[in-house]
mmCIF file of C-alpha atoms and ligand atoms in Angstrom:
data_model
loop_
_atom_site.group_PDB
_atom_site.id
_atom_site.type_symbol
_atom_site.label_atom_id
_atom_site.label_comp_id
_atom_site.label_asym_id
_atom_site.label_seq_id
_atom_site.Cartn_x
_atom_site.Cartn_y
_atom_site.Cartn_z
ATOM 1 C CA MET A 1 75.343 111.110 44.980
ATOM 2 C CA ASN A 2 73.929 107.634 44.956
ATOM 3 C CA THR A 3 73.256 105.426 47.935
ATOM 4 C CA LEU A 4 76.060 102.981 47.160
ATOM 5 C CA LYS A 5 78.641 105.748 47.229
ATOM 6 C CA ILE A 6 77.409 106.926 50.631
ATOM 7 C CA ILE A 7 77.661 103.379 51.989
ATOM 8 C CA LEU A 8 81.197 103.019 50.593
ATOM 9 C CA LEU A 9 82.254 106.348 52.114
ATOM 10 C CA ALA A 10 80.857 105.294 55.460
ATOM 11 C CA CYS A 11 82.766 101.980 55.318
ATOM 12 C CA GLY A 12 85.977 103.799 54.419
ATOM 13 C CA GLY A 13 85.566 106.043 57.436
ATOM 14 C CA ILE A 14 85.138 103.054 59.720
ATOM 15 C CA LEU A 15 88.202 101.320 58.249
ATOM 16 C CA VAL A 16 90.326 104.446 58.627
ATOM 17 C CA SER A 17 89.251 105.004 62.209
ATOM 18 C CA CYS A 18 89.968 101.361 63.107
ATOM 19 C CA ALA A 19 93.388 101.505 61.502
ATOM 20 C CA ASN A 20 94.273 104.710 63.357
ATOM 21 C CA LYS A 21 93.187 103.269 66.650
ATOM 22 C CA GLY A 22 95.232 100.131 66.064
ATOM 23 C CA SER A 23 98.468 101.859 65.160
ATOM 24 C CA GLY A 24 98.123 104.403 67.990
ATOM 25 C CA GLU A 25 97.533 101.884 70.728
ATOM 26 C CA THR A 26 99.873 99.061 69.923
ATOM 27 C CA GLY A 27 103.437 100.297 69.600
ATOM 28 C CA LYS A 28 105.647 97.606 68.019
ATOM 29 C CA ALA A 29 108.454 96.188 70.120
ATOM 30 C CA GLY A 30 111.528 98.333 69.624
ATOM 31 C CA ASN A 31 109.873 101.740 69.270
ATOM 32 C CA ASN A 32 109.187 103.953 72.235
ATOM 33 C CA THR A 33 105.429 104.418 71.775
ATOM 34 C CA PRO A 34 103.895 104.038 75.235
ATOM 35 C CA GLN A 35 101.633 101.009 75.498
ATOM 36 C CA ALA A 36 98.040 101.966 76.304
ATOM 37 C CA VAL A 37 96.955 99.704 79.144
ATOM 38 C CA HIS A 38 93.413 98.452 78.869
ATOM 39 C CA THR A 39 91.234 98.680 81.951
ATOM 40 C CA PRO A 40 91.102 95.246 83.586
ATOM 41 C CA ILE A 41 87.803 93.548 84.340
ATOM 42 C CA PHE A 42 86.818 93.922 87.997
ATOM 43 C CA ASN A 43 85.789 90.531 89.390
ATOM 44 C CA ALA A 44 82.793 90.973 91.707
ATOM 45 C CA ASP A 45 82.912 87.346 92.906
ATOM 46 C CA SER A 46 86.434 87.949 94.150
ATOM 47 C CA ALA A 47 85.448 91.247 95.805
ATOM 48 C CA TYR A 48 82.513 89.494 97.501
ATOM 49 C CA ILE A 49 84.851 86.848 98.928
ATOM 50 C CA TYR A 50 87.069 89.629 100.294
ATOM 51 C CA VAL A 51 84.032 91.102 102.064
ATOM 52 C CA GLN A 52 82.988 87.669 103.340
ATOM 53 C CA ASN A 53 86.492 86.903 104.613
ATOM 54 C CA GLN A 54 86.577 90.116 106.641
ATOM 55 C CA VAL A 55 83.141 89.470 108.147
ATOM 56 C CA SER A 56 84.148 85.907 109.035
ATOM 57 C CA PHE A 57 86.642 87.203 111.627
ATOM 58 C CA GLY A 58 83.747 88.747 113.560
ATOM 59 C CA PRO A 59 83.305 92.483 114.244
ATOM 60 C CA ARG A 60 86.621 94.300 113.586
ATOM 61 C CA VAL A 61 86.516 96.434 116.715
ATOM 62 C CA PRO A 62 89.858 97.841 117.916
ATOM 63 C CA ASN A 63 91.376 95.998 120.921
ATOM 64 C CA THR A 64 89.682 92.679 120.004
ATOM 65 C CA PRO A 65 91.291 89.480 118.648
ATOM 66 C CA ALA A 66 89.019 89.580 115.563
ATOM 67 C CA HIS A 67 90.324 93.052 114.726
ATOM 68 C CA ARG A 68 93.936 91.970 115.131
ATOM 69 C CA SER A 69 93.479 88.831 113.006
ATOM 70 C CA CYS A 70 91.599 90.632 110.252
ATOM 71 C CA GLY A 71 94.269 93.359 110.117
ATOM 72 C CA ASP A 72 96.928 90.663 109.769
ATOM 73 C CA TYR A 73 94.896 89.061 106.963
ATOM 74 C CA LEU A 74 94.411 92.340 105.059
ATOM 75 C CA SER A 75 98.091 93.255 105.192
ATOM 76 C CA ALA A 76 99.258 89.759 104.233
ATOM 77 C CA GLU A 77 96.843 89.732 101.284
ATOM 78 C CA LEU A 78 97.888 93.185 100.011
ATOM 79 C CA GLN A 79 101.519 92.131 100.265
ATOM 80 C CA ARG A 80 100.824 88.891 98.389
ATOM 81 C CA LEU A 81 99.176 90.938 95.623
ATOM 82 C CA GLY A 82 102.359 92.949 95.140
ATOM 83 C CA GLY A 83 101.898 95.977 97.393
ATOM 84 C CA GLN A 84 104.837 97.510 99.206
ATOM 85 C CA MET A 85 103.504 97.564 102.745
ATOM 86 C CA HIS A 86 103.662 100.227 105.426
ATOM 87 C CA ILE A 87 101.891 99.266 108.617
ATOM 88 C CA GLN A 88 101.241 102.293 110.763
ATOM 89 C CA GLU A 89 100.708 101.229 114.369
ATOM 90 C CA MET A 90 99.026 103.793 116.617
ATOM 91 C CA THR A 91 97.569 104.134 120.050
ATOM 92 C CA LEU A 92 94.531 106.363 119.686
ATOM 93 C CA THR A 93 92.266 107.895 122.299
ATOM 94 C CA ALA A 94 88.553 107.187 121.910
ATOM 95 C CA TYR A 95 85.620 109.505 122.788
ATOM 96 C CA ASN A 96 85.444 107.913 126.268
ATOM 97 C CA GLY A 97 89.176 108.049 126.977
ATOM 98 C CA ASP A 98 89.794 104.398 126.087
ATOM 99 C CA ARG A 99 93.157 103.727 124.466
ATOM 100 C CA LEU A 100 92.784 101.896 121.151
ATOM 101 C CA SER A 101 95.519 99.831 119.537
ATOM 102 C CA ALA A 102 95.028 100.543 115.882
ATOM 103 C CA ARG A 103 96.747 100.110 112.520
ATOM 104 C CA ASN A 104 96.522 101.947 109.219
ATOM 105 C CA ILE A 105 97.328 99.406 106.503
ATOM 106 C CA ILE A 106 99.034 100.998 103.502
ATOM 107 C CA ALA A 107 99.945 99.261 100.222
ATOM 108 C CA SER A 108 101.939 101.120 97.573
ATOM 109 C CA PHE A 109 102.034 99.942 93.969
ATOM 110 C CA ASN A 110 104.696 101.291 91.619
ATOM 111 C CA PRO A 111 106.251 103.194 94.559
ATOM 112 C CA SER A 112 108.945 105.026 92.546
ATOM 113 C CA GLU A 113 106.384 106.768 90.293
ATOM 114 C CA THR A 114 105.830 110.367 91.389
ATOM 115 C CA GLN A 115 102.338 110.698 89.835
ATOM 116 C CA ARG A 116 100.088 108.936 92.340
ATOM 117 C CA ILE A 117 96.434 108.200 92.989
ATOM 118 C CA LEU A 118 95.218 107.476 96.518
ATOM 119 C CA LEU A 119 92.392 104.999 97.129
ATOM 120 C CA PHE A 120 91.099 104.557 100.663
ATOM 121 C CA ALA A 121 88.455 103.018 102.889
ATOM 122 C CA HIS A 122 88.153 102.158 106.567
ATOM 123 C CA TRP A 123 88.579 98.561 107.684
ATOM 124 C CA ASP A 124 87.316 98.709 111.277
ATOM 125 C CA SER A 125 83.698 98.078 112.151
ATOM 126 C CA ARG A 126 81.478 99.927 114.614
ATOM 127 C CA PRO A 127 81.670 98.794 118.261
ATOM 128 C CA CYS A 128 77.947 99.390 118.773
ATOM 129 C CA ALA A 129 74.655 99.292 116.906
ATOM 130 C CA ASP A 130 73.402 102.666 118.069
ATOM 131 C CA ARG A 131 70.762 102.949 115.307
ATOM 132 C CA GLU A 132 69.222 99.624 116.351
ATOM 133 C CA THR A 133 65.610 100.042 117.575
ATOM 134 C CA ASP A 134 65.933 97.221 120.126
ATOM 135 C CA SER A 135 67.955 99.042 122.817
ATOM 136 C CA SER A 136 69.123 95.761 124.387
ATOM 137 C CA ARG A 137 71.142 95.058 121.224
ATOM 138 C CA GLN A 138 72.569 98.573 120.807
ATOM 139 C CA HIS A 139 75.698 97.787 122.807
ATOM 140 C CA LEU A 140 76.741 94.825 120.659
ATOM 141 C CA PRO A 141 79.259 95.348 117.826
ATOM 142 C CA ILE A 142 78.077 95.016 114.218
ATOM 143 C CA ASP A 143 79.335 92.863 111.345
ATOM 144 C CA GLY A 144 79.853 95.960 109.205
ATOM 145 C CA ALA A 145 79.691 94.031 105.922
ATOM 146 C CA ASP A 146 78.776 97.263 104.149
ATOM 147 C CA ASP A 147 80.169 99.817 106.624
ATOM 148 C CA GLY A 148 83.825 98.883 106.475
ATOM 149 C CA GLY A 149 83.826 95.504 104.719
ATOM 150 C CA SER A 150 82.632 96.653 101.291
ATOM 151 C CA GLY A 151 85.148 99.461 100.735
ATOM 152 C CA ALA A 152 88.096 97.355 101.875
ATOM 153 C CA GLY A 153 86.813 94.374 99.842
ATOM 154 C CA ILE A 154 86.619 96.414 96.634
ATOM 155 C CA LEU A 155 90.089 97.856 97.258
ATOM 156 C CA LEU A 156 91.555 94.357 97.703
ATOM 157 C CA GLU A 157 90.100 93.297 94.353
ATOM 158 C CA ILE A 158 91.440 96.514 92.775
ATOM 159 C CA ALA A 159 94.854 95.669 94.276
ATOM 160 C CA ARG A 160 94.656 92.208 92.692
ATOM 161 C CA GLN A 161 93.974 93.766 89.283
ATOM 162 C CA ILE A 162 96.720 96.379 89.680
ATOM 163 C CA GLY A 163 99.185 93.657 90.644
ATOM 164 C CA GLN A 164 98.374 91.756 87.429
ATOM 165 C CA THR A 165 98.097 94.752 85.080
ATOM 166 C CA PRO A 166 100.093 97.736 86.343
ATOM 167 C CA PRO A 167 98.589 101.121 85.388
ATOM 168 C CA SER A 168 100.859 104.003 84.358
ATOM 169 C CA THR A 169 100.456 105.931 87.632
ATOM 170 C CA GLY A 170 101.487 104.888 91.101
ATOM 171 C CA ILE A 171 98.635 103.758 93.348
ATOM 172 C CA ASP A 172 98.448 103.881 97.136
ATOM 173 C CA ILE A 173 95.741 101.968 98.930
ATOM 174 C CA ILE A 174 95.136 102.962 102.534
ATOM 175 C CA LEU A 175 92.859 101.018 104.830
ATOM 176 C CA PHE A 176 92.264 103.383 107.739
ATOM 177 C CA ASP A 177 91.511 102.096 111.200
ATOM 178 C CA ALA A 178 89.152 103.466 113.863
ATOM 179 C CA GLU A 179 86.941 105.466 111.521
ATOM 180 C CA ASP A 180 83.773 104.150 113.111
ATOM 181 C CA TYR A 181 84.569 104.588 116.825
ATOM 182 C CA GLY A 182 82.697 107.911 116.979
ATOM 183 C CA SER A 183 80.690 108.744 120.072
ATOM 184 C CA PRO A 184 77.520 106.598 120.174
ATOM 185 C CA GLU A 185 74.116 108.215 120.015
ATOM 186 C CA PHE A 186 73.213 106.729 123.416
ATOM 187 C CA GLU A 187 76.093 108.716 125.008
ATOM 188 C CA LYS A 188 74.433 112.112 124.820
ATOM 189 C CA THR A 189 77.358 114.049 126.341
ATOM 190 C CA ASN A 190 80.252 113.200 124.039
ATOM 191 C CA SER A 191 78.938 113.979 120.544
ATOM 192 C CA ARG A 192 81.956 115.499 118.805
ATOM 193 C CA PRO A 193 82.808 115.258 115.106
ATOM 194 C CA ASP A 194 86.490 114.626 115.815
ATOM 195 C CA THR A 195 85.684 111.356 117.621
ATOM 196 C CA TRP A 196 85.246 109.796 114.123
ATOM 197 C CA CYS A 197 88.019 109.043 111.641
ATOM 198 C CA LEU A 198 90.764 108.575 114.241
ATOM 199 C CA GLY A 199 93.084 106.587 111.952
ATOM 200 C CA SER A 200 92.886 109.085 109.095
ATOM 201 C CA GLN A 201 93.373 111.986 111.511
ATOM 202 C CA PHE A 202 96.599 110.331 112.690
ATOM 203 C CA TRP A 203 97.841 109.576 109.146
ATOM 204 C CA SER A 204 97.051 113.085 107.899
ATOM 205 C CA LYS A 205 99.414 114.467 110.540
ATOM 206 C CA ASN A 206 101.933 111.589 110.168
ATOM 207 C CA PRO A 207 101.866 110.328 106.570
ATOM 208 C CA HIS A 208 103.722 107.072 105.842
ATOM 209 C CA VAL A 209 106.044 109.002 103.481
ATOM 210 C CA PRO A 210 107.226 112.499 104.528
ATOM 211 C CA ASN A 211 105.313 115.186 102.578
ATOM 212 C CA TYR A 212 103.200 112.495 100.915
ATOM 213 C CA THR A 213 100.950 113.773 98.157
ATOM 214 C CA ALA A 214 98.816 112.418 95.311
ATOM 215 C CA ARG A 215 97.011 113.842 92.278
ATOM 216 C CA PHE A 216 93.690 112.998 93.918
ATOM 217 C CA GLY A 217 92.037 110.576 96.298
ATOM 218 C CA ILE A 218 88.903 108.429 96.251
ATOM 219 C CA LEU A 219 87.251 107.213 99.455
ATOM 220 C CA LEU A 220 84.913 104.214 99.319
ATOM 221 C CA ASP A 221 82.494 104.073 102.258
ATOM 222 C CA MET A 222 79.380 101.885 102.334
ATOM 223 C CA VAL A 223 79.705 100.864 98.693
ATOM 224 C CA GLY A 224 78.332 97.309 98.715
ATOM 225 C CA ALA A 225 74.622 97.339 99.474
ATOM 226 C CA ARG A 226 71.925 96.222 97.035
ATOM 227 C CA ASN A 227 70.463 99.225 95.159
ATOM 228 C CA ALA A 228 72.940 101.668 96.693
ATOM 229 C CA THR A 229 72.736 105.265 95.453
ATOM 230 C CA PHE A 230 75.797 107.490 95.402
ATOM 231 C CA LEU A 231 75.060 111.191 95.456
ATOM 232 C CA LYS A 232 77.673 113.902 94.991
ATOM 233 C CA GLU A 233 78.816 114.509 98.568
ATOM 234 C CA TYR A 234 79.117 118.144 99.651
ATOM 235 C CA THR A 235 82.839 118.397 100.551
ATOM 236 C CA SER A 236 83.769 116.340 97.478
ATOM 237 C CA MET A 237 81.944 118.909 95.319
ATOM 238 C CA GLU A 238 83.575 121.819 97.169
ATOM 239 C CA LYS A 239 87.143 120.500 97.088
ATOM 240 C CA ALA A 240 87.364 118.135 94.099
ATOM 241 C CA PRO A 241 84.501 118.817 91.650
ATOM 242 C CA GLN A 242 86.598 117.692 88.667
ATOM 243 C CA ILE A 243 87.188 114.286 90.310
ATOM 244 C CA VAL A 244 83.469 113.943 91.054
ATOM 245 C CA ASP A 245 82.776 114.636 87.356
ATOM 246 C CA LYS A 246 85.424 112.186 86.207
ATOM 247 C CA VAL A 247 84.029 109.386 88.387
ATOM 248 C CA TRP A 248 80.338 110.050 87.693
ATOM 249 C CA ASN A 249 81.004 110.321 83.924
ATOM 250 C CA ALA A 250 82.964 107.055 83.937
ATOM 251 C CA ALA A 251 80.104 105.350 85.796
ATOM 252 C CA ARG A 252 77.488 106.667 83.374
ATOM 253 C CA ASN A 253 79.545 105.565 80.350
ATOM 254 C CA LEU A 254 79.864 102.075 81.832
ATOM 255 C CA GLY A 255 76.095 101.864 82.339
ATOM 256 C CA TYR A 256 76.123 102.407 86.109
ATOM 257 C CA GLY A 257 74.110 105.631 86.116
ATOM 258 C CA ARG A 258 71.469 104.070 88.323
ATOM 259 C CA TYR A 259 74.028 103.844 91.145
ATOM 260 C CA PHE A 260 75.924 107.096 90.510
ATOM 261 C CA ILE A 261 73.133 109.657 90.594
ATOM 262 C CA ASP A 262 73.626 113.147 89.168
ATOM 263 C CA GLN A 263 72.371 114.867 92.294
ATOM 264 C CA LYS A 264 73.966 116.698 95.218
ATOM 265 C CA GLY A 265 74.237 114.907 98.545
ATOM 266 C CA GLY A 266 74.741 116.353 102.031
ATOM 267 C CA TYR A 267 77.897 117.035 103.994
ATOM 268 C CA ILE A 268 79.427 113.928 105.547
ATOM 269 C CA ILE A 269 82.098 113.683 108.225
ATOM 270 C CA ASP A 270 84.409 111.057 106.821
ATOM 271 C CA ASP A 271 88.067 110.150 106.260
ATOM 272 C CA HIS A 272 88.328 112.292 103.103
ATOM 273 C CA GLN A 273 87.933 115.493 105.188
ATOM 274 C CA TYR A 274 91.205 114.844 107.010
ATOM 275 C CA VAL A 275 93.097 113.811 103.887
ATOM 276 C CA ILE A 276 91.931 117.025 102.199
ATOM 277 C CA SER A 277 92.683 119.345 105.126
ATOM 278 C CA GLY A 278 95.861 117.650 106.376
ATOM 279 C CA ARG A 279 97.539 116.713 103.096
ATOM 280 C CA ARG A 280 95.884 119.165 100.649
ATOM 281 C CA ILE A 281 94.930 116.304 98.316
ATOM 282 C CA PRO A 282 91.610 116.783 96.470
ATOM 283 C CA CYS A 283 89.445 113.842 97.515
ATOM 284 C CA ILE A 284 85.940 112.570 96.974
ATOM 285 C CA ASP A 285 83.749 110.278 99.048
ATOM 286 C CA ILE A 286 81.697 107.627 97.252
ATOM 287 C CA ILE A 287 79.086 106.867 99.902
ATOM 288 C CA ASN A 288 75.600 105.382 99.833
ATOM 289 C CA TYR A 289 72.881 107.914 100.647
ATOM 290 C CA ASP A 290 69.253 107.021 101.176
ATOM 291 C CA THR A 291 67.147 110.140 100.944
ATOM 292 C CA ASN A 292 64.120 108.257 102.309
ATOM 293 C CA THR A 293 65.521 107.567 105.798
ATOM 294 C CA PRO A 294 65.843 110.022 108.734
ATOM 295 C CA SER A 295 69.620 109.442 108.972
ATOM 296 C CA GLY A 296 70.194 109.951 105.232
ATOM 297 C CA PHE A 297 71.972 106.570 105.169
ATOM 298 C CA ALA A 298 70.586 103.134 104.310
ATOM 299 C CA SER A 299 68.275 101.533 106.893
ATOM 300 C CA HIS A 300 70.927 98.937 107.844
ATOM 301 C CA TRP A 301 73.391 101.690 108.816
ATOM 302 C CA HIS A 302 74.796 101.139 112.338
ATOM 303 C CA THR A 303 72.368 98.267 112.962
ATOM 304 C CA HIS A 304 72.777 94.489 113.067
ATOM 305 C CA ASN A 305 71.253 94.335 109.599
ATOM 306 C CA ASP A 306 74.581 95.543 108.242
ATOM 307 C CA ASN A 307 75.628 91.970 107.506
ATOM 308 C CA LEU A 308 76.482 89.922 104.401
ATOM 309 C CA GLY A 309 72.781 89.756 103.510
ATOM 310 C CA VAL A 310 72.767 93.385 102.291
ATOM 311 C CA ILE A 311 75.805 92.958 100.029
ATOM 312 C CA SER A 312 75.213 92.838 96.271
ATOM 313 C CA LYS A 313 77.820 91.719 93.763
ATOM 314 C CA GLU A 314 76.240 94.060 91.226
ATOM 315 C CA THR A 315 76.911 97.081 93.439
ATOM 316 C CA LEU A 316 80.484 95.923 94.139
ATOM 317 C CA LYS A 317 80.990 95.597 90.378
ATOM 318 C CA ALA A 318 79.543 99.059 89.602
ATOM 319 C CA VAL A 319 81.879 100.750 92.079
ATOM 320 C CA GLY A 320 84.958 98.618 91.422
ATOM 321 C CA GLN A 321 84.767 98.827 87.633
ATOM 322 C CA THR A 322 84.158 102.585 87.768
ATOM 323 C CA VAL A 323 87.200 103.192 89.976
ATOM 324 C CA LEU A 324 89.361 100.976 87.738
ATOM 325 C CA GLU A 325 88.159 102.904 84.680
ATOM 326 C CA VAL A 326 89.207 106.196 86.291
ATOM 327 C CA ILE A 327 92.672 105.040 87.331
ATOM 328 C CA TYR A 328 93.513 103.344 84.019
ATOM 329 C CA ASN A 329 92.419 106.328 81.953
ATOM 330 C CA TYR A 330 94.072 109.050 83.987
HETATM 331 C C1 AHN B 401 78.505 110.586 110.441
HETATM 332 O O1 AHN B 401 77.952 111.325 109.661
HETATM 333 C C2 AHN B 401 78.383 110.780 111.900
HETATM 334 N N1 AHN B 401 79.244 109.579 110.074
HETATM 335 C C3 AHN B 401 79.455 109.257 108.700
HETATM 336 C C4 AHN B 401 80.759 108.595 108.589
HETATM 337 C C5 AHN B 401 80.617 107.144 108.661
HETATM 338 C C6 AHN B 401 80.223 106.401 109.719
HETATM 339 N N2 AHN B 401 80.881 106.334 107.710
HETATM 340 C C7 AHN B 401 80.680 105.137 108.097
HETATM 341 N N3 AHN B 401 80.255 105.155 109.341
HETATM 342 ZN ZN1 ZN B 402 79.741 103.628 110.353
#
C-alpha cells in the first residue's frame, strides 16, 4: 500500500465521522430526533459580578439588614433569570439559643420534568472570624466572598445560562441559609456538628416539594479562591462515587485538572450530608482543601481575608464550566 492511499483512507474516515456527527446531532425540523443541546459557555466575568454584588451588601449574617437585602436580591435575580421560586422562610435555633430568621432560596427550572439535578450552595456568611489570629477582630462578621459568595455566584451564572439554553433535565438550585452559624471556636462549650448547616437540615426534613428527589446533587462550597484545589471529599466518595468520577473526568477533559485533583480529601460536615441522609439523594461536595494548613482549608477560611481579593475568575470559570458540562451531558 502506498502512502497516498493511506492518506486518502485517513481523509475518508474523517469525512465519514464528520458526516455522522452532523446528521446525528441536528435533526431537521419536522422529524422527532431530539436536539442535542451544546454546553453553554460559562461567563466568569458575570459570575464575578454576582460574587461582588453579594459582598457589597455587607456580611450576610442572619437577623441583619444586609442579610435580608441580599436574600431579596438573590431571589429577585433567580426569578428574573426564569426560575420558578420557592422561598422557604424559617426560624432556626442557633448554637447559643438565638432565634434566626432565615430563608432557603429555591429556583426550579423546567419544573414539570421528573428527571432532576440539584445544585446547591449556602448564601449566608459567618457571623465571626474565629480563625483570625488577632482576637480583637474574631467577633466581627466576615465578607465571605469565597465562603458563601463564590458558590452562590457560580450558581447564579449557571441559572443565567440555563434560562437562555434549557438543558434536557430539570434543574433545581437551592441557596441554603445559616450553613455557617456553627459554634465558634472561642465558645469551647458548644462545639456540636449539628450547629452547622441549619438551613439544609430544615429543608431535608421539609423539602419545598413533598417527597422531593433528584438523580444527584452537587454542592459548591468555597469554590472561588485563586489556586483552589478540590480533592475528592470523603462522604462524596462513600455515597456518590460515580458523580465524583463524572465531575472530575469532565474537569480533566476541559483542562481543569490542576483544580480538580485526583486525590482523596477528608470528611467534611457540610450541607450535602443532610441532603444525602434526609432525602436519599447521592450528593458530592466540591470544596477547596489546602493540605498545607492546620485546618485543611485555605488560610483565608473564617478570617477577614475571605474578601473579594481572594476571588479568581479563573477558578470560577473552572468550576462553573465543569458543572455546566456535567448537567448538559447527563
Ligand atoms: C467544618 O468542618 C466545621 N465546617 C466545614 C463546613 C463549612 C464551613 N463550609 C463553609 N464553612
Ligand atoms: Zn464557613
